mmCIF file of C-alpha atoms in Angstrom:
data_model
loop_
_atom_site.group_PDB
_atom_site.id
_atom_site.type_symbol
_atom_site.label_atom_id
_atom_site.label_comp_id
_atom_site.label_asym_id
_atom_site.label_seq_id
_atom_site.Cartn_x
_atom_site.Cartn_y
_atom_site.Cartn_z
ATOM 1 C CA ALA A 1 -27.501 -2.385 12.059
ATOM 2 C CA ILE A 2 -30.164 -4.932 13.771
ATOM 3 C CA SER A 3 -29.777 -6.713 11.088
ATOM 4 C CA PHE A 4 -26.257 -6.782 10.496
ATOM 5 C CA HIS A 5 -26.128 -7.689 13.815
ATOM 6 C CA GLY A 6 -28.735 -10.615 14.286
ATOM 7 C CA SER A 7 -27.208 -11.785 10.752
ATOM 8 C CA CYS A 8 -23.336 -11.837 11.711
ATOM 9 C CA ASP A 9 -24.489 -13.546 14.927
ATOM 10 C CA ALA A 10 -26.386 -16.269 13.447
ATOM 11 C CA ILE A 11 -23.697 -17.166 10.601
ATOM 12 C CA GLY A 12 -21.401 -17.294 13.034
ATOM 13 C CA THR A 13 -23.439 -19.629 15.958
ATOM 14 C CA LEU A 14 -23.524 -22.047 12.939
ATOM 15 C CA SER A 15 -20.358 -22.168 11.151
ATOM 16 C CA ASN A 16 -18.870 -22.441 14.773
ATOM 17 C CA LEU A 17 -21.287 -25.204 15.586
ATOM 18 C CA LEU A 18 -20.045 -26.861 12.179
ATOM 19 C CA LEU A 19 -16.686 -26.676 12.553
ATOM 20 C CA LEU A 20 -17.132 -27.742 16.287
ATOM 21 C CA ILE A 21 -18.889 -30.698 14.938
ATOM 22 C CA ALA A 22 -16.070 -31.358 12.189
ATOM 23 C CA ILE A 23 -13.321 -30.982 14.799
ATOM 24 C CA ILE A 24 -14.380 -33.556 16.825
ATOM 25 C CA LEU A 25 -15.274 -36.629 13.910
ATOM 26 C CA ARG A 26 -12.542 -35.394 11.564
ATOM 27 C CA SER A 27 -9.614 -34.228 12.619
ATOM 28 C CA PRO A 28 -6.761 -35.924 11.147
ATOM 29 C CA PRO A 29 -3.570 -37.511 13.034
ATOM 30 C CA ASN A 30 -1.200 -34.561 12.480
ATOM 31 C CA LEU A 31 -3.786 -31.782 13.560
ATOM 32 C CA ARG A 32 -4.540 -33.877 16.685
ATOM 33 C CA SER A 33 -2.691 -31.936 18.920
ATOM 34 C CA TYR A 34 -3.703 -28.310 17.349
ATOM 35 C CA SER A 35 -6.631 -29.452 17.408
ATOM 36 C CA VAL A 36 -6.811 -28.849 21.457
ATOM 37 C CA ILE A 37 -6.167 -24.947 21.126
ATOM 38 C CA LEU A 38 -8.895 -25.309 17.601
ATOM 39 C CA LEU A 39 -11.549 -26.758 20.051
ATOM 40 C CA ASN A 40 -10.858 -23.991 22.725
ATOM 41 C CA SER A 41 -11.106 -21.395 20.065
ATOM 42 C CA VAL A 42 -14.854 -22.283 18.440
ATOM 43 C CA SER A 43 -16.006 -23.163 21.481
ATOM 44 C CA ILE A 44 -15.037 -19.884 22.917
ATOM 45 C CA ASP A 45 -16.523 -17.955 19.390
ATOM 46 C CA LEU A 46 -19.817 -20.584 19.770
ATOM 47 C CA ILE A 47 -20.423 -19.284 23.019
ATOM 48 C CA ALA A 48 -19.535 -15.544 22.004
ATOM 49 C CA CYS A 49 -21.963 -15.568 18.613
ATOM 50 C CA PHE A 50 -24.741 -17.272 20.691
ATOM 51 C CA CYS A 51 -25.075 -14.896 23.424
ATOM 52 C CA SER A 52 -24.515 -11.768 21.201
ATOM 53 C CA LEU A 53 -27.261 -12.888 19.152
ATOM 54 C CA VAL A 54 -29.431 -13.753 22.303
ATOM 55 C CA VAL A 55 -28.517 -10.041 23.947
ATOM 56 C CA MET A 56 -28.683 -8.185 20.563
ATOM 57 C CA ILE A 57 -27.438 -5.128 22.846
ATOM 58 C CA ARG A 58 -27.408 -1.640 21.988
ATOM 59 C CA VAL A 59 -24.411 0.170 23.830
ATOM 60 C CA ILE A 60 -25.099 3.705 24.966
ATOM 61 C CA PRO A 61 -21.998 5.541 26.656
ATOM 62 C CA ALA A 62 -22.567 9.040 27.502
ATOM 63 C CA ASP A 63 -20.534 11.282 29.224
ATOM 64 C CA SER A 64 -19.395 8.767 32.836
ATOM 65 C CA VAL A 65 -22.650 6.982 32.023
ATOM 66 C CA LEU A 66 -23.074 3.530 30.451
ATOM 67 C CA ALA A 67 -26.133 1.910 29.255
ATOM 68 C CA TYR A 68 -27.394 -0.701 27.848
ATOM 69 C CA ILE A 69 -30.966 -1.567 25.758
ATOM 70 C CA TYR A 70 -31.298 -5.268 25.339
ATOM 71 C CA LEU A 71 -33.193 -6.315 22.096
ATOM 72 C CA GLY A 72 -32.412 -9.756 21.673
ATOM 73 C CA PRO A 73 -34.367 -13.098 22.451
ATOM 74 C CA CYS A 74 -33.263 -12.685 26.217
ATOM 75 C CA THR A 75 -35.643 -10.184 27.123
ATOM 76 C CA LEU A 76 -38.365 -12.462 27.313
ATOM 77 C CA THR A 77 -37.198 -13.721 31.055
ATOM 78 C CA SER A 78 -35.252 -10.762 32.633
ATOM 79 C CA VAL A 79 -32.584 -8.169 33.055
ATOM 80 C CA PHE A 80 -29.920 -10.144 35.022
ATOM 81 C CA ILE A 81 -30.491 -13.211 32.435
ATOM 82 C CA CYS A 82 -29.724 -10.228 29.735
ATOM 83 C CA HIS A 83 -26.895 -8.959 31.686
ATOM 84 C CA PHE A 84 -24.985 -12.794 32.412
ATOM 85 C CA ALA A 85 -25.143 -13.022 29.192
ATOM 86 C CA TYR A 86 -23.662 -10.148 28.023
ATOM 87 C CA THR A 87 -20.891 -10.761 30.507
ATOM 88 C CA VAL A 88 -20.270 -14.204 28.988
ATOM 89 C CA MET A 89 -20.024 -12.405 25.664
ATOM 90 C CA LEU A 90 -17.375 -10.016 26.616
ATOM 91 C CA HIS A 91 -15.163 -11.917 28.383
ATOM 92 C CA THR A 92 -15.580 -14.480 25.367
ATOM 93 C CA PHE A 93 -15.018 -11.374 22.594
ATOM 94 C CA ALA A 94 -11.459 -10.812 25.116
ATOM 95 C CA HIS A 95 -10.563 -14.860 25.708
ATOM 96 C CA SER A 96 -10.826 -15.533 21.412
ATOM 97 C CA LEU A 97 -8.319 -12.442 20.765
ATOM 98 C CA TYR A 98 -5.795 -14.036 23.400
ATOM 99 C CA LEU A 99 -6.531 -17.621 21.560
ATOM 100 C CA ILE A 100 -5.329 -15.767 18.339
ATOM 101 C CA ILE A 101 -1.760 -15.322 20.036
ATOM 102 C CA VAL A 102 -2.045 -18.905 21.523
ATOM 103 C CA SER A 103 -2.534 -20.393 17.635
ATOM 104 C CA PHE A 104 0.399 -18.172 16.704
ATOM 105 C CA SER A 105 2.651 -19.438 19.363
ATOM 106 C CA TYR A 106 1.790 -23.104 19.135
ATOM 107 C CA ARG A 107 2.859 -22.446 15.336
ATOM 108 C CA PHE A 108 6.096 -21.122 15.961
ATOM 109 C CA TYR A 109 6.849 -23.023 18.938
ATOM 110 C CA VAL A 110 6.744 -26.581 16.900
ATOM 111 C CA LEU A 111 8.704 -25.226 14.057
ATOM 112 C CA LYS A 112 11.369 -25.789 16.532
ATOM 113 C CA ARG A 113 10.294 -28.401 18.685
ATOM 114 C CA PRO A 114 8.160 -31.374 19.419
ATOM 115 C CA SER A 115 4.719 -30.598 19.421
ATOM 116 C CA PRO A 116 3.334 -30.570 23.151
ATOM 117 C CA SER A 117 0.970 -33.183 24.502
ATOM 118 C CA ARG A 118 -2.607 -32.579 24.310
ATOM 119 C CA PHE A 119 -2.790 -31.970 28.012
ATOM 120 C CA ARG A 120 -0.163 -29.771 28.499
ATOM 121 C CA LEU A 121 -1.579 -27.920 25.642
ATOM 122 C CA PHE A 122 -5.096 -28.262 27.375
ATOM 123 C CA LEU A 123 -3.571 -26.771 30.814
ATOM 124 C CA ILE A 124 -2.191 -23.519 28.861
ATOM 125 C CA CYS A 125 -5.553 -23.542 27.670
ATOM 126 C CA ILE A 126 -6.993 -23.273 30.995
ATOM 127 C CA VAL A 127 -4.254 -20.831 32.359
ATOM 128 C CA VAL A 128 -4.835 -18.477 29.749
ATOM 129 C CA TYR A 129 -8.281 -18.391 30.384
ATOM 130 C CA LEU A 130 -8.187 -17.505 33.634
ATOM 131 C CA PRO A 131 -8.258 -13.840 33.478
ATOM 132 C CA SER A 132 -10.871 -13.391 30.797
ATOM 133 C CA LEU A 133 -12.746 -15.712 33.966
ATOM 134 C CA CYS A 134 -12.103 -13.224 36.586
ATOM 135 C CA LEU A 135 -13.228 -10.280 33.988
ATOM 136 C CA MET A 136 -16.657 -12.313 34.179
ATOM 137 C CA ILE A 137 -16.994 -12.684 37.768
ATOM 138 C CA ILE A 138 -15.950 -8.991 38.457
ATOM 139 C CA PHE A 139 -18.181 -7.564 35.813
ATOM 140 C CA LEU A 140 -21.247 -10.448 36.387
ATOM 141 C CA PHE A 141 -22.454 -8.279 39.704
ATOM 142 C CA ALA A 142 -21.453 -4.516 38.544
ATOM 143 C CA LEU A 143 -24.854 -3.151 37.755
ATOM 144 C CA ASP A 144 -26.276 -0.423 39.501
ATOM 145 C CA PRO A 145 -29.747 0.109 40.306
ATOM 146 C CA GLN A 146 -32.482 1.038 37.585
ATOM 147 C CA ASN A 147 -33.409 3.957 39.197
ATOM 148 C CA GLU A 148 -29.767 5.141 39.759
ATOM 149 C CA LEU A 149 -29.082 4.651 36.365
ATOM 150 C CA LEU A 150 -31.777 6.687 35.053
ATOM 151 C CA GLU A 151 -30.924 9.869 36.676
ATOM 152 C CA ALA A 152 -27.959 9.292 35.493
ATOM 153 C CA VAL A 153 -28.541 8.958 32.108
ATOM 154 C CA LEU A 154 -31.332 11.731 32.139
ATOM 155 C CA LEU A 155 -28.676 14.210 33.616
ATOM 156 C CA VAL A 156 -26.487 13.777 30.390
ATOM 157 C CA LYS A 157 -29.184 12.676 27.689
ATOM 158 C CA PRO A 158 -32.036 14.974 29.217
ATOM 159 C CA ASP A 159 -34.263 14.136 25.771
ATOM 160 C CA PHE A 160 -33.589 10.267 26.158
ATOM 161 C CA GLU A 161 -36.381 7.870 26.382
ATOM 162 C CA PHE A 162 -36.135 4.410 28.373
ATOM 163 C CA ASN A 163 -40.356 4.481 28.404
ATOM 164 C CA GLN A 164 -40.730 2.800 25.436
ATOM 165 C CA GLY A 165 -40.792 -1.297 26.523
ATOM 166 C CA TYR A 166 -37.145 -1.587 26.141
ATOM 167 C CA MET A 167 -35.436 -3.617 28.670
ATOM 168 C CA TYR A 168 -32.425 -1.689 30.199
ATOM 169 C CA ALA A 169 -29.664 -1.696 32.677
ATOM 170 C CA GLY A 170 -25.850 -0.209 33.073
ATOM 171 C CA HIS A 171 -23.851 1.673 35.032
ATOM 172 C CA ALA A 172 -24.168 5.151 36.708
ATOM 173 C CA SER A 173 -20.698 5.955 36.610
ATOM 174 C CA ILE A 174 -17.776 3.981 34.637
ATOM 175 C CA PHE A 175 -15.218 4.991 37.199
ATOM 176 C CA LYS A 176 -16.395 2.855 39.689
ATOM 177 C CA PRO A 177 -13.454 0.098 40.244
ATOM 178 C CA ARG A 178 -15.413 -3.045 38.232
ATOM 179 C CA ILE A 179 -16.402 -0.798 35.403
ATOM 180 C CA ALA A 180 -13.196 0.354 34.787
ATOM 181 C CA PHE A 181 -11.415 -2.539 35.193
ATOM 182 C CA THR A 182 -13.476 -4.195 32.565
ATOM 183 C CA ILE A 183 -13.426 -1.367 30.269
ATOM 184 C CA VAL A 184 -9.651 -1.537 30.251
ATOM 185 C CA PHE A 185 -9.262 -5.356 29.713
ATOM 186 C CA MET A 186 -11.495 -5.194 26.775
ATOM 187 C CA ILE A 187 -9.662 -1.819 25.366
ATOM 188 C CA LEU A 188 -6.364 -2.068 26.508
ATOM 189 C CA PRO A 189 -4.742 -5.090 25.092
ATOM 190 C CA ALA A 190 -6.034 -4.884 21.873
ATOM 191 C CA LEU A 191 -3.783 -3.047 19.904
ATOM 192 C CA PRO A 192 -0.389 -4.707 21.764
ATOM 193 C CA ALA A 193 -1.999 -7.869 21.088
ATOM 194 C CA ILE A 194 -2.086 -7.280 17.371
ATOM 195 C CA ILE A 195 1.225 -6.240 17.216
ATOM 196 C CA VAL A 196 2.086 -9.389 19.238
ATOM 197 C CA ILE A 197 0.197 -11.564 16.664
ATOM 198 C CA PHE A 198 1.872 -9.844 13.675
ATOM 199 C CA ILE A 199 5.424 -10.101 15.505
ATOM 200 C CA LEU A 200 4.647 -13.918 15.936
ATOM 201 C CA ARG A 201 3.354 -14.025 11.982
ATOM 202 C CA TYR A 202 6.729 -12.611 10.956
ATOM 203 C CA ARG A 203 9.140 -14.848 12.775
ATOM 204 C CA VAL A 204 6.962 -18.107 12.022
ATOM 205 C CA LEU A 205 7.369 -17.264 8.173
ATOM 206 C CA ARG A 206 10.507 -16.216 8.390
ATOM 207 C CA ILE A 207 11.726 -19.702 10.384
ATOM 208 C CA LEU A 208 9.802 -21.402 7.334
ATOM 209 C CA ARG A 209 11.844 -19.395 5.017
ATOM 210 C CA GLN A 210 15.184 -20.062 6.483
ATOM 211 C CA ASN A 211 14.503 -24.028 7.127
ATOM 212 C CA ALA A 212 12.811 -24.645 3.627
ATOM 213 C CA ASP A 213 15.554 -26.969 2.437
ATOM 214 C CA SER A 214 16.003 -28.826 5.543
ATOM 215 C CA MET A 215 12.358 -29.952 5.403
ATOM 216 C CA SER A 216 10.428 -32.283 3.640
ATOM 217 C CA LYS A 217 7.899 -30.296 0.944
ATOM 218 C CA LYS A 218 5.272 -32.116 2.762
ATOM 219 C CA THR A 219 5.952 -30.670 6.354
ATOM 220 C CA HIS A 220 7.023 -27.410 4.837
ATOM 221 C CA ASP A 221 3.553 -27.064 3.350
ATOM 222 C CA GLN A 222 0.982 -28.000 5.789
ATOM 223 C CA HIS A 223 3.016 -25.717 8.278
ATOM 224 C CA ALA A 224 2.438 -23.017 5.456
ATOM 225 C CA ASN A 225 -0.939 -23.700 4.489
ATOM 226 C CA LEU A 226 -2.065 -23.781 8.531
ATOM 227 C CA VAL A 227 0.129 -19.951 8.823
ATOM 228 C CA LYS A 228 -1.981 -18.668 5.818
ATOM 229 C CA VAL A 229 -5.240 -19.544 7.713
ATOM 230 C CA LEU A 230 -4.167 -17.971 10.912
ATOM 231 C CA SER A 231 -3.053 -15.131 8.568
ATOM 232 C CA PHE A 232 -6.022 -14.670 7.431
ATOM 233 C CA GLN A 233 -6.839 -14.765 10.634
ATOM 234 C CA SER A 234 -4.693 -12.731 12.355
ATOM 235 C CA LEU A 235 -6.490 -9.724 10.234
ATOM 236 C CA LEU A 236 -9.636 -10.544 12.709
ATOM 237 C CA PRO A 237 -8.548 -8.476 15.833
ATOM 238 C CA ILE A 238 -8.487 -5.098 13.751
ATOM 239 C CA PHE A 239 -12.624 -5.832 14.270
ATOM 240 C CA PHE A 240 -11.753 -5.974 18.161
ATOM 241 C CA PHE A 241 -9.884 -2.944 18.105
ATOM 242 C CA GLY A 242 -12.641 -1.061 15.460
ATOM 243 C CA GLY A 243 -14.835 -2.091 18.101
ATOM 244 C CA GLY A 244 -13.131 -0.607 20.947
ATOM 245 C CA VAL A 245 -12.458 2.784 19.279
ATOM 246 C CA SER A 246 -15.927 3.245 18.380
ATOM 247 C CA TYR A 247 -16.861 2.666 22.147
ATOM 248 C CA VAL A 248 -14.189 5.114 23.301
ATOM 249 C CA ILE A 249 -15.030 8.126 20.896
ATOM 250 C CA CYS A 250 -18.362 7.710 21.918
ATOM 251 C CA GLN A 251 -18.036 7.751 25.365
ATOM 252 C CA THR A 252 -15.937 10.623 25.214
ATOM 253 C CA GLY A 253 -18.469 12.605 23.194
ATOM 254 C CA LEU A 254 -16.239 13.111 20.235
ATOM 255 C CA ILE A 255 -18.681 11.150 17.493
ATOM 256 C CA CYS A 256 -21.902 8.928 18.662
ATOM 257 C CA SER A 257 -24.954 8.255 16.648
ATOM 258 C CA VAL A 258 -27.580 6.111 17.308
ATOM 259 C CA ALA A 259 -26.007 3.566 14.629
ATOM 260 C CA GLN A 260 -22.870 3.791 16.207
ATOM 261 C CA GLU A 261 -24.658 2.376 20.082
ATOM 262 C CA HIS A 262 -25.888 -0.897 17.627
ATOM 263 C CA LEU A 263 -22.783 -1.412 15.757
ATOM 264 C CA THR A 264 -20.223 -1.385 18.406
ATOM 265 C CA MET A 265 -20.653 -4.591 19.601
ATOM 266 C CA ALA A 266 -21.685 -6.041 16.077
ATOM 267 C CA ILE A 267 -18.071 -5.099 14.585
ATOM 268 C CA TRP A 268 -17.154 -6.934 17.885
ATOM 269 C CA GLY A 269 -18.859 -9.865 16.872
ATOM 270 C CA ILE A 270 -17.340 -10.029 13.482
ATOM 271 C CA MET A 271 -14.036 -11.811 14.784
ATOM 272 C CA PRO A 272 -15.783 -15.084 16.454
ATOM 273 C CA ALA A 273 -18.365 -15.335 13.402
ATOM 274 C CA ALA A 274 -15.734 -14.569 10.450
ATOM 275 C CA ALA A 275 -12.786 -17.447 12.294
ATOM 276 C CA PRO A 276 -14.556 -20.672 12.050
ATOM 277 C CA LEU A 277 -15.530 -19.557 8.080
ATOM 278 C CA ILE A 278 -11.712 -19.039 7.489
ATOM 279 C CA THR A 279 -10.704 -22.695 8.828
ATOM 280 C CA LEU A 280 -13.787 -24.133 6.832
ATOM 281 C CA TYR A 281 -12.762 -22.618 3.761
ATOM 282 C CA TYR A 282 -9.293 -23.628 4.069
ATOM 283 C CA VAL A 283 -8.565 -27.036 6.365
ATOM 284 C CA ARG A 284 -9.425 -29.599 3.632
ATOM 285 C CA PRO A 285 -10.770 -32.595 6.210
ATOM 286 C CA TYR A 286 -13.266 -30.010 8.204
ATOM 287 C CA LYS A 287 -14.696 -28.694 4.570
ATOM 288 C CA SER A 288 -15.268 -31.841 3.092
ATOM 289 C CA PHE A 289 -17.011 -33.033 6.457
ATOM 290 C CA VAL A 290 -19.347 -29.930 6.156
ATOM 291 C CA LEU A 291 -19.925 -30.261 2.337
ATOM 292 C CA SER A 292 -20.475 -33.969 2.685
ATOM 293 C CA LEU A 293 -23.268 -33.273 5.823
ATOM 294 C CA ALA A 294 -25.195 -30.801 3.436
ATOM 295 C CA ARG A 295 -25.256 -33.545 0.973
ATOM 296 C CA SER A 296 -26.238 -36.473 3.085
ATOM 297 C CA PRO A 297 -26.375 -36.040 7.156
ATOM 298 C CA MET A 298 -25.381 -40.270 6.991
ATOM 299 C CA SER A 299 -21.645 -38.911 5.879
ATOM 300 C CA VAL A 300 -21.014 -38.374 9.677
ATOM 301 C CA VAL A 301 -20.326 -41.848 10.514
ATOM 302 C CA THR A 302 -17.553 -42.088 7.344
ATOM 303 C CA PRO A 303 -14.084 -42.794 8.055
ATOM 304 C CA ARG A 304 -11.779 -39.893 9.497
ATOM 305 C CA GLY A 305 -9.976 -37.956 6.835
ATOM 306 C CA THR A 306 -6.072 -38.674 6.732
ATOM 307 C CA ALA A 307 -2.963 -36.664 7.129
ATOM 308 C CA SER A 308 -2.420 -35.961 3.328
ATOM 309 C CA THR A 309 -5.496 -33.848 3.052
ATOM 310 C CA VAL A 310 -5.310 -31.401 5.451
ATOM 311 C CA ILE A 311 -5.623 -28.170 3.450
ATOM 312 C CA SER A 312 -8.176 -27.039 0.762
ATOM 313 C CA ASN A 313 -7.334 -25.444 -2.014
ATOM 314 C CA PRO A 314 -9.601 -22.390 -2.249
ATOM 315 C CA HIS A 315 -9.634 -22.616 -5.921
ATOM 316 C CA SER A 316 -10.515 -26.135 -6.414
#
């Protein structure tokens, strides 16, 4: 479980970093507006994967207690630094889910109207980010004293040992307002968000089919192929939902194991780790940039890609 967690986070950090550089240096003219949303998503996913790698957290839910054991490099610093990285990770996981909705909403919008300005898209991204920012601020100072946490854990898990040199933290009760708000914010919106994403995907595909004759082949293909990328990414929130279900059944005592305690956050981490791989695989300018970078680092100074090569054929 730990190896899977670390490998997933490392791959996600590297792929998001490569995609971030590619977006900055190789976004073609017809993706300039959308690249604002894409740049926002990749930045959030990069932070999520990096923080998850730094924390490598084991979540221990038991009755009304929620404890954490930090296993990552953050243990070389302090409990607060580990908790800060964990808090940042949580809010980026949640925000990554909402940005998928924003991406589909943008694609739906531009099928009927001119593309919004980059500044307007930037403002939209800021507004969408505010709830996640509130979550981070609220949860950052929600830790209970370690002696209070230890007493609460031993009441429900008398055989549990915290004295093995691990760095730990947590909450003596999940019913305290800050903790309850965070849990609801992370768990409750997952299923409605998945439903909204699939509704938007259906409506976008329906409009493309209805307007196929009135669009130029190039325009139709660009929309259809970008929706294909988003369609693959629309499956990623299922991992977010799965991680939430794993946590709930563990917190309620239905099914819980050590592997499950390790994998709950690792499952959530699949979403920000896999998203950039999908984009790099299908969007030709970004894919070409990464491949040329692998062949020669000096290729980063070559001219930008053109609009005619936006989508990559995965079978080529």
